[in-house]
């Protein structure tokens, strides 16, 4: 089944403890992206990638890192999480972005 | 920078009725793409419909259609014969048409919560 897989689905962590949210797609898509969703703000883009080793900042990149070493994987790294990074995170991928993106099931992150 | 505005935080409709969700956007680009995504309580994001700005014809997908007014920078979603399964948050989104880097940038509105009542 064609899909974008994010893990974990839920995560509670403490301030300052490094964490990684994994994202993998099995559709050979070129484009991958990370978003965070907060009430009243919609989805805001964190980082995106156009291909292996090609990434760029979105609208809210502060406090996040990404890497694209393989085409199928695009992990999101929080080196030192803070409570304001508590949010719902989505990974998405697309063969050609203008045809729309396929989203993962989301990761609910709580930083205490 | 592009902005997308959904001015209706919440809407409700009776089953089998028609409802229209509003979206406006601000851009200086002439070529772009517009999307509507649906997020049901399961929180999965689902692509509903897509419109290419250089096409005059409004996109339709079964019970879903759009009213695209390029000059007014308006992109509303009409849902006909509403069903209980249409209950969800709906997001409008914008993407520039320049290929390459621009296809990585998708800008979303704030969302509209739609409730369909039996």
mmCIF file of N, CA, C and O in Angstrom, chain B residues 13-51:
data_model
loop_
_atom_site.group_PDB
_atom_site.id
_atom_site.type_symbol
_atom_site.label_atom_id
_atom_site.label_comp_id
_atom_site.label_asym_id
_atom_site.label_seq_id
_atom_site.Cartn_x
_atom_site.Cartn_y
_atom_site.Cartn_z
ATOM 1 N N UNK B 13 -24.040 22.310 8.735
ATOM 2 C CA UNK B 13 -24.991 22.091 7.654
ATOM 3 C C UNK B 13 -25.801 20.837 7.976
ATOM 4 O O UNK B 13 -25.315 19.931 8.676
ATOM 5 N N UNK B 14 -27.014 20.806 7.487
ATOM 6 C CA UNK B 14 -27.828 19.612 7.649
ATOM 7 C C UNK B 14 -27.480 18.597 6.571
ATOM 8 O O UNK B 14 -27.109 18.968 5.436
ATOM 9 N N UNK B 15 -27.588 17.358 6.936
ATOM 10 C CA UNK B 15 -27.360 16.271 5.988
ATOM 11 C C UNK B 15 -28.203 16.505 4.735
ATOM 12 O O UNK B 15 -29.351 16.926 4.814
ATOM 13 N N UNK B 16 -27.579 16.240 3.563
ATOM 14 C CA UNK B 16 -28.199 16.365 2.234
ATOM 15 C C UNK B 16 -28.249 17.806 1.714
ATOM 16 O O UNK B 16 -28.593 18.018 0.557
ATOM 17 N N UNK B 17 -27.915 18.776 2.568
ATOM 18 C CA UNK B 17 -27.898 20.154 2.120
ATOM 19 C C UNK B 17 -26.542 20.493 1.477
ATOM 20 O O UNK B 17 -25.608 19.680 1.487
ATOM 21 N N UNK B 18 -26.461 21.713 0.949
ATOM 22 C CA UNK B 18 -25.236 22.200 0.312
ATOM 23 C C UNK B 18 -24.585 23.255 1.188
ATOM 24 O O UNK B 18 -25.280 24.078 1.812
ATOM 25 N N UNK B 19 -23.272 23.230 1.250
ATOM 26 C CA UNK B 19 -22.535 24.213 2.060
ATOM 27 C C UNK B 19 -21.330 24.701 1.262
ATOM 28 O O UNK B 19 -20.766 23.951 0.451
ATOM 29 N N UNK B 20 -20.971 25.957 1.483
ATOM 30 C CA UNK B 20 -19.815 26.548 0.799
ATOM 31 C C UNK B 20 -18.824 27.084 1.822
ATOM 32 O O UNK B 20 -19.195 27.875 2.703
ATOM 33 N N UNK B 21 -17.586 26.662 1.687
ATOM 34 C CA UNK B 21 -16.502 27.132 2.564
ATOM 35 C C UNK B 21 -15.659 28.152 1.795
ATOM 36 O O UNK B 21 -15.306 27.929 0.638
ATOM 37 N N UNK B 22 -15.319 29.241 2.464
ATOM 38 C CA UNK B 22 -14.616 30.336 1.796
ATOM 39 C C UNK B 22 -13.105 30.281 2.004
ATOM 40 O O UNK B 22 -12.627 29.812 3.044
ATOM 41 N N UNK B 23 -12.391 30.782 1.010
ATOM 42 C CA UNK B 23 -10.933 30.889 1.094
ATOM 43 C C UNK B 23 -10.495 32.051 0.207
ATOM 44 O O UNK B 23 -10.937 32.156 -0.936
ATOM 45 N N UNK B 24 -9.674 32.912 0.749
ATOM 46 C CA UNK B 24 -9.057 33.953 -0.067
ATOM 47 C C UNK B 24 -7.557 33.864 0.108
ATOM 48 O O UNK B 24 -7.055 33.338 1.108
ATOM 49 N N UNK B 25 -6.828 34.376 -0.867
ATOM 50 C CA UNK B 25 -5.372 34.284 -0.808
ATOM 51 C C UNK B 25 -4.781 35.563 -1.373
ATOM 52 O O UNK B 25 -5.435 36.317 -2.094
ATOM 53 N N UNK B 26 -3.556 35.794 -1.010
ATOM 54 C CA UNK B 26 -2.867 36.993 -1.455
ATOM 55 C C UNK B 26 -1.564 36.574 -2.114
ATOM 56 O O UNK B 26 -0.732 35.912 -1.489
ATOM 57 N N UNK B 27 -1.388 36.927 -3.383
ATOM 58 C CA UNK B 27 -0.169 36.599 -4.107
ATOM 59 C C UNK B 27 0.027 37.565 -5.250
ATOM 60 O O UNK B 27 -0.944 38.126 -5.773
ATOM 61 N N UNK B 28 1.273 37.721 -5.647
ATOM 62 C CA UNK B 28 1.586 38.520 -6.836
ATOM 63 C C UNK B 28 1.883 37.610 -8.024
ATOM 64 O O UNK B 28 2.138 38.098 -9.129
ATOM 65 N N UNK B 29 1.815 36.297 -7.794
ATOM 66 C CA UNK B 29 2.068 35.335 -8.865
ATOM 67 C C UNK B 29 0.874 35.249 -9.803
ATOM 68 O O UNK B 29 -0.270 35.486 -9.399
ATOM 69 N N UNK B 30 1.139 34.888 -11.062
ATOM 70 C CA UNK B 30 0.051 34.720 -12.016
ATOM 71 C C UNK B 30 -0.278 33.245 -12.232
ATOM 72 O O UNK B 30 -1.400 32.901 -12.602
ATOM 73 N N UNK B 31 0.709 32.410 -11.998
ATOM 74 C CA UNK B 31 0.480 30.967 -12.146
ATOM 75 C C UNK B 31 0.704 30.277 -10.816
ATOM 76 O O UNK B 31 1.747 30.449 -10.183
ATOM 77 N N UNK B 32 -0.272 29.474 -10.416
ATOM 78 C CA UNK B 32 -0.181 28.792 -9.125
ATOM 79 C C UNK B 32 -1.217 27.675 -9.071
ATOM 80 O O UNK B 32 -2.015 27.496 -10.000
ATOM 81 N N UNK B 33 -1.174 26.927 -7.982
ATOM 82 C CA UNK B 33 -2.122 25.850 -7.746
ATOM 83 C C UNK B 33 -2.815 26.094 -6.408
ATOM 84 O O UNK B 33 -2.215 26.616 -5.473
ATOM 85 N N UNK B 34 -4.060 25.680 -6.349
ATOM 86 C CA UNK B 34 -4.835 25.784 -5.116
ATOM 87 C C UNK B 34 -5.407 24.422 -4.780
ATOM 88 O O UNK B 34 -5.755 23.634 -5.669
ATOM 89 N N UNK B 35 -5.491 24.147 -3.488
ATOM 90 C CA UNK B 35 -5.944 22.838 -3.019
ATOM 91 C C UNK B 35 -6.920 23.007 -1.856
ATOM 92 O O UNK B 35 -6.852 23.978 -1.102
ATOM 93 N N UNK B 36 -7.782 22.022 -1.718
ATOM 94 C CA UNK B 36 -8.562 21.858 -0.497
ATOM 95 C C UNK B 36 -8.218 20.483 0.081
ATOM 96 O O UNK B 36 -8.252 19.471 -0.633
ATOM 97 N N UNK B 37 -7.888 20.491 1.388
ATOM 98 C CA UNK B 37 -7.619 19.262 2.117
ATOM 99 C C UNK B 37 -8.669 19.099 3.206
ATOM 100 O O UNK B 37 -9.139 20.073 3.795
ATOM 101 N N UNK B 38 -8.993 17.845 3.492
ATOM 102 C CA UNK B 38 -9.953 17.501 4.529
ATOM 103 C C UNK B 38 -9.222 16.775 5.646
ATOM 104 O O UNK B 38 -8.381 15.903 5.385
ATOM 105 N N UNK B 39 -9.540 17.147 6.903
ATOM 106 C CA UNK B 39 -8.963 16.462 8.058
ATOM 107 C C UNK B 39 -10.091 15.995 8.976
ATOM 108 O O UNK B 39 -10.586 16.753 9.795
ATOM 109 N N UNK B 40 -10.516 14.750 8.839
ATOM 110 C CA UNK B 40 -11.568 14.223 9.713
ATOM 111 C C UNK B 40 -11.033 14.023 11.121
ATOM 112 O O UNK B 40 -9.846 14.221 11.371
ATOM 113 N N UNK B 41 -11.895 13.629 12.066
ATOM 114 C CA UNK B 41 -11.441 13.427 13.454
ATOM 115 C C UNK B 41 -10.284 12.438 13.582
ATOM 116 O O UNK B 41 -9.554 12.483 14.555
ATOM 117 N N UNK B 42 -10.110 11.575 12.604
ATOM 118 C CA UNK B 42 -8.962 10.648 12.626
ATOM 119 C C UNK B 42 -7.638 11.387 12.457
ATOM 120 O O UNK B 42 -6.577 10.797 12.637
ATOM 121 N N UNK B 43 -7.697 12.666 12.095
ATOM 122 C CA UNK B 43 -6.601 13.622 11.870
ATOM 123 C C UNK B 43 -5.806 13.367 10.596
ATOM 124 O O UNK B 43 -4.856 14.086 10.306
ATOM 125 N N UNK B 44 -6.183 12.364 9.811
ATOM 126 C CA UNK B 44 -5.517 12.127 8.532
ATOM 127 C C UNK B 44 -5.823 13.283 7.576
ATOM 128 O O UNK B 44 -6.957 13.719 7.473
ATOM 129 N N UNK B 45 -4.841 13.776 6.861
ATOM 130 C CA UNK B 45 -5.026 14.842 5.872
ATOM 131 C C UNK B 45 -5.293 14.205 4.516
ATOM 132 O O UNK B 45 -4.493 13.401 4.025
ATOM 133 N N UNK B 46 -6.416 14.594 3.890
ATOM 134 C CA UNK B 46 -6.848 13.972 2.645
ATOM 135 C C UNK B 46 -7.054 15.053 1.591
ATOM 136 O O UNK B 46 -7.767 16.031 1.836
ATOM 137 N N UNK B 47 -6.440 14.889 0.434
ATOM 138 C CA UNK B 47 -6.622 15.839 -0.658
ATOM 139 C C UNK B 47 -8.033 15.684 -1.223
ATOM 140 O O UNK B 47 -8.436 14.593 -1.617
ATOM 141 N N UNK B 48 -8.767 16.798 -1.271
ATOM 142 C CA UNK B 48 -10.143 16.782 -1.764
ATOM 143 C C UNK B 48 -10.209 17.195 -3.224
ATOM 144 O O UNK B 48 -10.834 16.524 -4.057
ATOM 145 N N UNK B 49 -9.546 18.316 -3.544
ATOM 146 C CA UNK B 49 -9.675 18.856 -4.881
ATOM 147 C C UNK B 49 -8.515 19.794 -5.170
ATOM 148 O O UNK B 49 -7.909 20.350 -4.247
ATOM 149 N N UNK B 50 -8.194 19.940 -6.432
ATOM 150 C CA UNK B 50 -7.035 20.724 -6.875
ATOM 151 C C UNK B 50 -7.450 21.589 -8.059
ATOM 152 O O UNK B 50 -8.188 21.147 -8.933
ATOM 153 N N UNK B 51 -6.938 22.832 -8.084
ATOM 154 C CA UNK B 51 -7.255 23.764 -9.174
ATOM 155 C C UNK B 51 -5.965 24.376 -9.699
ATOM 156 O O UNK B 51 -5.123 24.813 -8.919
#
